[in-house]
PDB file of C-alpha atoms in Angstrom:
ATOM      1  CA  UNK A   1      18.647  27.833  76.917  1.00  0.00           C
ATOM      2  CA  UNK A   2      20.524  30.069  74.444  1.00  0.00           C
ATOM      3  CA  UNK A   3      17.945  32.881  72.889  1.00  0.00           C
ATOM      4  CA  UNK A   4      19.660  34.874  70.317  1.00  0.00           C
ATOM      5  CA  UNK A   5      23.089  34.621  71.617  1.00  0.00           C
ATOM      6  CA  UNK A   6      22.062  35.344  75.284  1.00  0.00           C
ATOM      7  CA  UNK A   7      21.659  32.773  78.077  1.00  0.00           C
ATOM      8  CA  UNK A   8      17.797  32.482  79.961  1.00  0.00           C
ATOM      9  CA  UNK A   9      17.436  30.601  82.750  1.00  0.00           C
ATOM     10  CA  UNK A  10      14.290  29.519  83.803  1.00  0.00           C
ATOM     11  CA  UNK A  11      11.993  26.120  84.180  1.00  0.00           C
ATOM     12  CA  UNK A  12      11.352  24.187  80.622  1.00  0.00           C
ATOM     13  CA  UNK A  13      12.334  27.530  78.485  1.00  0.00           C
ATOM     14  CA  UNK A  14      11.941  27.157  74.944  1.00  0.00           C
ATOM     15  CA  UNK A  15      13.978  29.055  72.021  1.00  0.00           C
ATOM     16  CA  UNK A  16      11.490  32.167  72.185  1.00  0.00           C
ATOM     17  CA  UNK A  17      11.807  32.549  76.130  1.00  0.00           C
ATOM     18  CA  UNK A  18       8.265  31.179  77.067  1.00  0.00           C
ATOM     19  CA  UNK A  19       8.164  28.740  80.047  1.00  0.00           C
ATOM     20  CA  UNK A  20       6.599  26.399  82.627  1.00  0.00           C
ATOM     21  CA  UNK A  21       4.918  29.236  83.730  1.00  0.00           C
ATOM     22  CA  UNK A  22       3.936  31.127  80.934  1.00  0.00           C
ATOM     23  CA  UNK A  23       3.744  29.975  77.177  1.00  0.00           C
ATOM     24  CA  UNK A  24       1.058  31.873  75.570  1.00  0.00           C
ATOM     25  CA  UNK A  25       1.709  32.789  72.075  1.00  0.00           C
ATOM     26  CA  UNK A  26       2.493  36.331  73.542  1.00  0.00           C
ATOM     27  CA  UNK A  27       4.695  34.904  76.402  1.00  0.00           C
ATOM     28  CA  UNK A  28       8.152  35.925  73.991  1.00  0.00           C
ATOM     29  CA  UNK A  29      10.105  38.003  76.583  1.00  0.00           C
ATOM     30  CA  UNK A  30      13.027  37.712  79.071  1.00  0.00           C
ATOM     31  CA  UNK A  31      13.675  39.717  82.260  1.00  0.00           C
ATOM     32  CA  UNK A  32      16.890  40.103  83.017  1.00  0.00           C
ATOM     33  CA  UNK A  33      16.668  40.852  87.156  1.00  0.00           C
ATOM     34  CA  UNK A  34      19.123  43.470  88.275  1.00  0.00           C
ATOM     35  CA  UNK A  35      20.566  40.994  91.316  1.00  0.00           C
ATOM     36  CA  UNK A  36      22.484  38.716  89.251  1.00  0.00           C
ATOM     37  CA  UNK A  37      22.555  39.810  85.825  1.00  0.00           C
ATOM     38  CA  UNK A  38      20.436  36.812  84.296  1.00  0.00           C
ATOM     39  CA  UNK A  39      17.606  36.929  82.152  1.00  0.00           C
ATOM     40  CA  UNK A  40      14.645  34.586  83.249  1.00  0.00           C
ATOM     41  CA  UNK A  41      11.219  34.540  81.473  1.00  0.00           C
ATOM     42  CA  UNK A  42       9.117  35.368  84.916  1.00  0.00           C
ATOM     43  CA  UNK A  43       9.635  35.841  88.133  1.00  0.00           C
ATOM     44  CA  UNK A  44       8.756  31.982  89.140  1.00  0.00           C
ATOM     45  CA  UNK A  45      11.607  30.702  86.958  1.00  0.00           C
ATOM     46  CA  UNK A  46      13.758  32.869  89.255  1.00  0.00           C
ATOM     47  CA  UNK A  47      12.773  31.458  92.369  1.00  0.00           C
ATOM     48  CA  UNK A  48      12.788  28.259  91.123  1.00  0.00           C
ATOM     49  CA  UNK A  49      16.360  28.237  89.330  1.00  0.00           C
ATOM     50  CA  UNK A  50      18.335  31.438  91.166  1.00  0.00           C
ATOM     51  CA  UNK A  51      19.602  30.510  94.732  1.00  0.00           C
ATOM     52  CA  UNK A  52      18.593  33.946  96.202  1.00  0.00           C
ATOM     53  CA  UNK A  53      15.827  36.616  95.571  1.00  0.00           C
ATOM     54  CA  UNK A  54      15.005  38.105  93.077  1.00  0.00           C
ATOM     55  CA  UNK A  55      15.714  41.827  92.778  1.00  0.00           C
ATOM     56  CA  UNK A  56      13.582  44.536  90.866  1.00  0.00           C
ATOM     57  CA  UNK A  57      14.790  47.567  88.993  1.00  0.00           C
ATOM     58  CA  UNK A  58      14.519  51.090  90.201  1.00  0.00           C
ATOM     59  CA  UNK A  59      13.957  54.649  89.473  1.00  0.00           C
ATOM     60  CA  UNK A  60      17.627  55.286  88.392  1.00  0.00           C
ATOM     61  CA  UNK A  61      17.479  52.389  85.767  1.00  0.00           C
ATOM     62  CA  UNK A  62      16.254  53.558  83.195  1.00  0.00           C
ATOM     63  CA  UNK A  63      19.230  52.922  81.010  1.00  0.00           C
ATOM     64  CA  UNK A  64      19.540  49.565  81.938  1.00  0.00           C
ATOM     65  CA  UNK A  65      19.514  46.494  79.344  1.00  0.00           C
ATOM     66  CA  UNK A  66      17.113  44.791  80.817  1.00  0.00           C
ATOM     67  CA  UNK A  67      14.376  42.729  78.549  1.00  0.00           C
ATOM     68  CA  UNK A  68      15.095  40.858  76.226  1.00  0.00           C
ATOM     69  CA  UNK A  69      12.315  40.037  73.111  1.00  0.00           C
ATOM     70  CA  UNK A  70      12.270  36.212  72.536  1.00  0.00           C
ATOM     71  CA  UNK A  71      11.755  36.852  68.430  1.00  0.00           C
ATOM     72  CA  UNK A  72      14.236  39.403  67.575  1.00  0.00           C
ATOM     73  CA  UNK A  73      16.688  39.197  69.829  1.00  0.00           C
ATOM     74  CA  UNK A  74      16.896  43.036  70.943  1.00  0.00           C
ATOM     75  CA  UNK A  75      17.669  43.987  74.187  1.00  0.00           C
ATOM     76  CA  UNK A  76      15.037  46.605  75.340  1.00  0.00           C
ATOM     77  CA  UNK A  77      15.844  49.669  78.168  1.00  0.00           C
ATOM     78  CA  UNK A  78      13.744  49.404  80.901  1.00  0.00           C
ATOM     79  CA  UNK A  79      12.521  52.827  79.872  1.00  0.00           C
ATOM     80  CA  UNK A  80      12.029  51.285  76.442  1.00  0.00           C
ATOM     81  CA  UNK A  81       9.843  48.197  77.336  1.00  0.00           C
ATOM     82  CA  UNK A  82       8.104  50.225  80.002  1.00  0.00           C
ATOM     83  CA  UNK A  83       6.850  52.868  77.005  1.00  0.00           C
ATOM     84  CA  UNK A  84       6.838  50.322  73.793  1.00  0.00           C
ATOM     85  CA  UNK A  85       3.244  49.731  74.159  1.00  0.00           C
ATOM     86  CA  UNK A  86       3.180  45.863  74.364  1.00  0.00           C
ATOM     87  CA  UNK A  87       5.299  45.525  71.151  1.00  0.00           C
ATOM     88  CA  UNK A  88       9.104  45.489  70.275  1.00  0.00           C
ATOM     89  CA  UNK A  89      10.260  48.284  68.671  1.00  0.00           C
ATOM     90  CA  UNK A  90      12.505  46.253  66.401  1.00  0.00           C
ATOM     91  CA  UNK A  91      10.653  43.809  64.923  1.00  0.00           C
ATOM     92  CA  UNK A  92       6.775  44.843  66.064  1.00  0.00           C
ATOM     93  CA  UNK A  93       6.388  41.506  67.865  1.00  0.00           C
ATOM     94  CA  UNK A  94       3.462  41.716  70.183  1.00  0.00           C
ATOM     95  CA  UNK A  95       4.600  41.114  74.072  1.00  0.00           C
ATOM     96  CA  UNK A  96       1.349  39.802  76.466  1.00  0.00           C
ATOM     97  CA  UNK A  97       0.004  43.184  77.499  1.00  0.00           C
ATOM     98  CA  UNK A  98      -1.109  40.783  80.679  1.00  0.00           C
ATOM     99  CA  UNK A  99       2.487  41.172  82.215  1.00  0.00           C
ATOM    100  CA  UNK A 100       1.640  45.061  83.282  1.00  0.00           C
ATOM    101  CA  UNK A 101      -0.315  43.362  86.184  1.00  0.00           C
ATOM    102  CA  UNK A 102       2.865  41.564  87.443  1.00  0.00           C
ATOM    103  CA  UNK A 103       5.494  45.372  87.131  1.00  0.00           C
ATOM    104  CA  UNK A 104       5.858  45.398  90.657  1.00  0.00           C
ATOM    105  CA  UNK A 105       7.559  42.155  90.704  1.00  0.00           C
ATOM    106  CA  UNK A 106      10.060  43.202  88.545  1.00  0.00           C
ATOM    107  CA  UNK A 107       9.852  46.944  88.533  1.00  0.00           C
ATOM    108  CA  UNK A 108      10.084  48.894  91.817  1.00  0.00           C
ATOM    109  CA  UNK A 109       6.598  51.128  92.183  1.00  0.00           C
ATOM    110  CA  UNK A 110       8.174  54.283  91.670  1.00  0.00           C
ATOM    111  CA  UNK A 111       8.634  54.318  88.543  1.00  0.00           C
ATOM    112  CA  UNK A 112       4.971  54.508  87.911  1.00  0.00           C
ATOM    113  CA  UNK A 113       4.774  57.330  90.249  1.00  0.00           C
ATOM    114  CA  UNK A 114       3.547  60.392  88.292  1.00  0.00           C
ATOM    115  CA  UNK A 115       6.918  62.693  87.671  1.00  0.00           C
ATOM    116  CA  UNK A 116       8.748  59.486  86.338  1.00  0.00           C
TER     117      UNK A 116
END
């Protein structure tokens, strides 16, 4: 499925990157996992659709372009969706504040170690 100019992978996505899996009216972002460079809406869509596992970005990531918001189109840091609060900091478009209990499948733990 094209979002916005950028491929997302992913079971049944539709044109704001909600899925199978999740498609609440929050449900309006794309990972993009730092093994293969793809964006998928959730870590299921990976495992079904990617032909390895999935990876999860790190401590020295920061920098990387590595969500994608399914209304706007902007590309958000991971420093930048990890700190925007549950909303895009283009267009204010509210992201499920839900996902922070599923980080650790797409952010490595240490970056919510105090000091980072």
């Amino acid at each position: 499925m094209d979002v916005h100019g950028h491929t997302v992978r992913g079971v049944e996505v539709g044109p704001e990157t909600r899925c199978r899996h999740y498609d609440s009216e929050l449900d309006v972002i794309a990972i993009r996992f730092p093994c293969c460079g793809t964006f998928y809406p959730c870590y299921e869509c990976h495992l079904s659709a990617a032909d390895h596992e999935p990876g999860r970005w790190g401590p020295a990531d920061g920098d990387a372009p590595a969500v994608l918001c399914g209304i706007c189109g902007s590309v958000l840091t991971v420093d930048e969706y990890l700190a925007c609060d549950d909303h895009c900091p283009e267009c204010n478009a509210e992201f499920n504040p839900s996902c922070r209990r599923h980080y650790a499948r797409y952010f490595s733990p240490a970056l919510f170690e105090e000091g980072n």
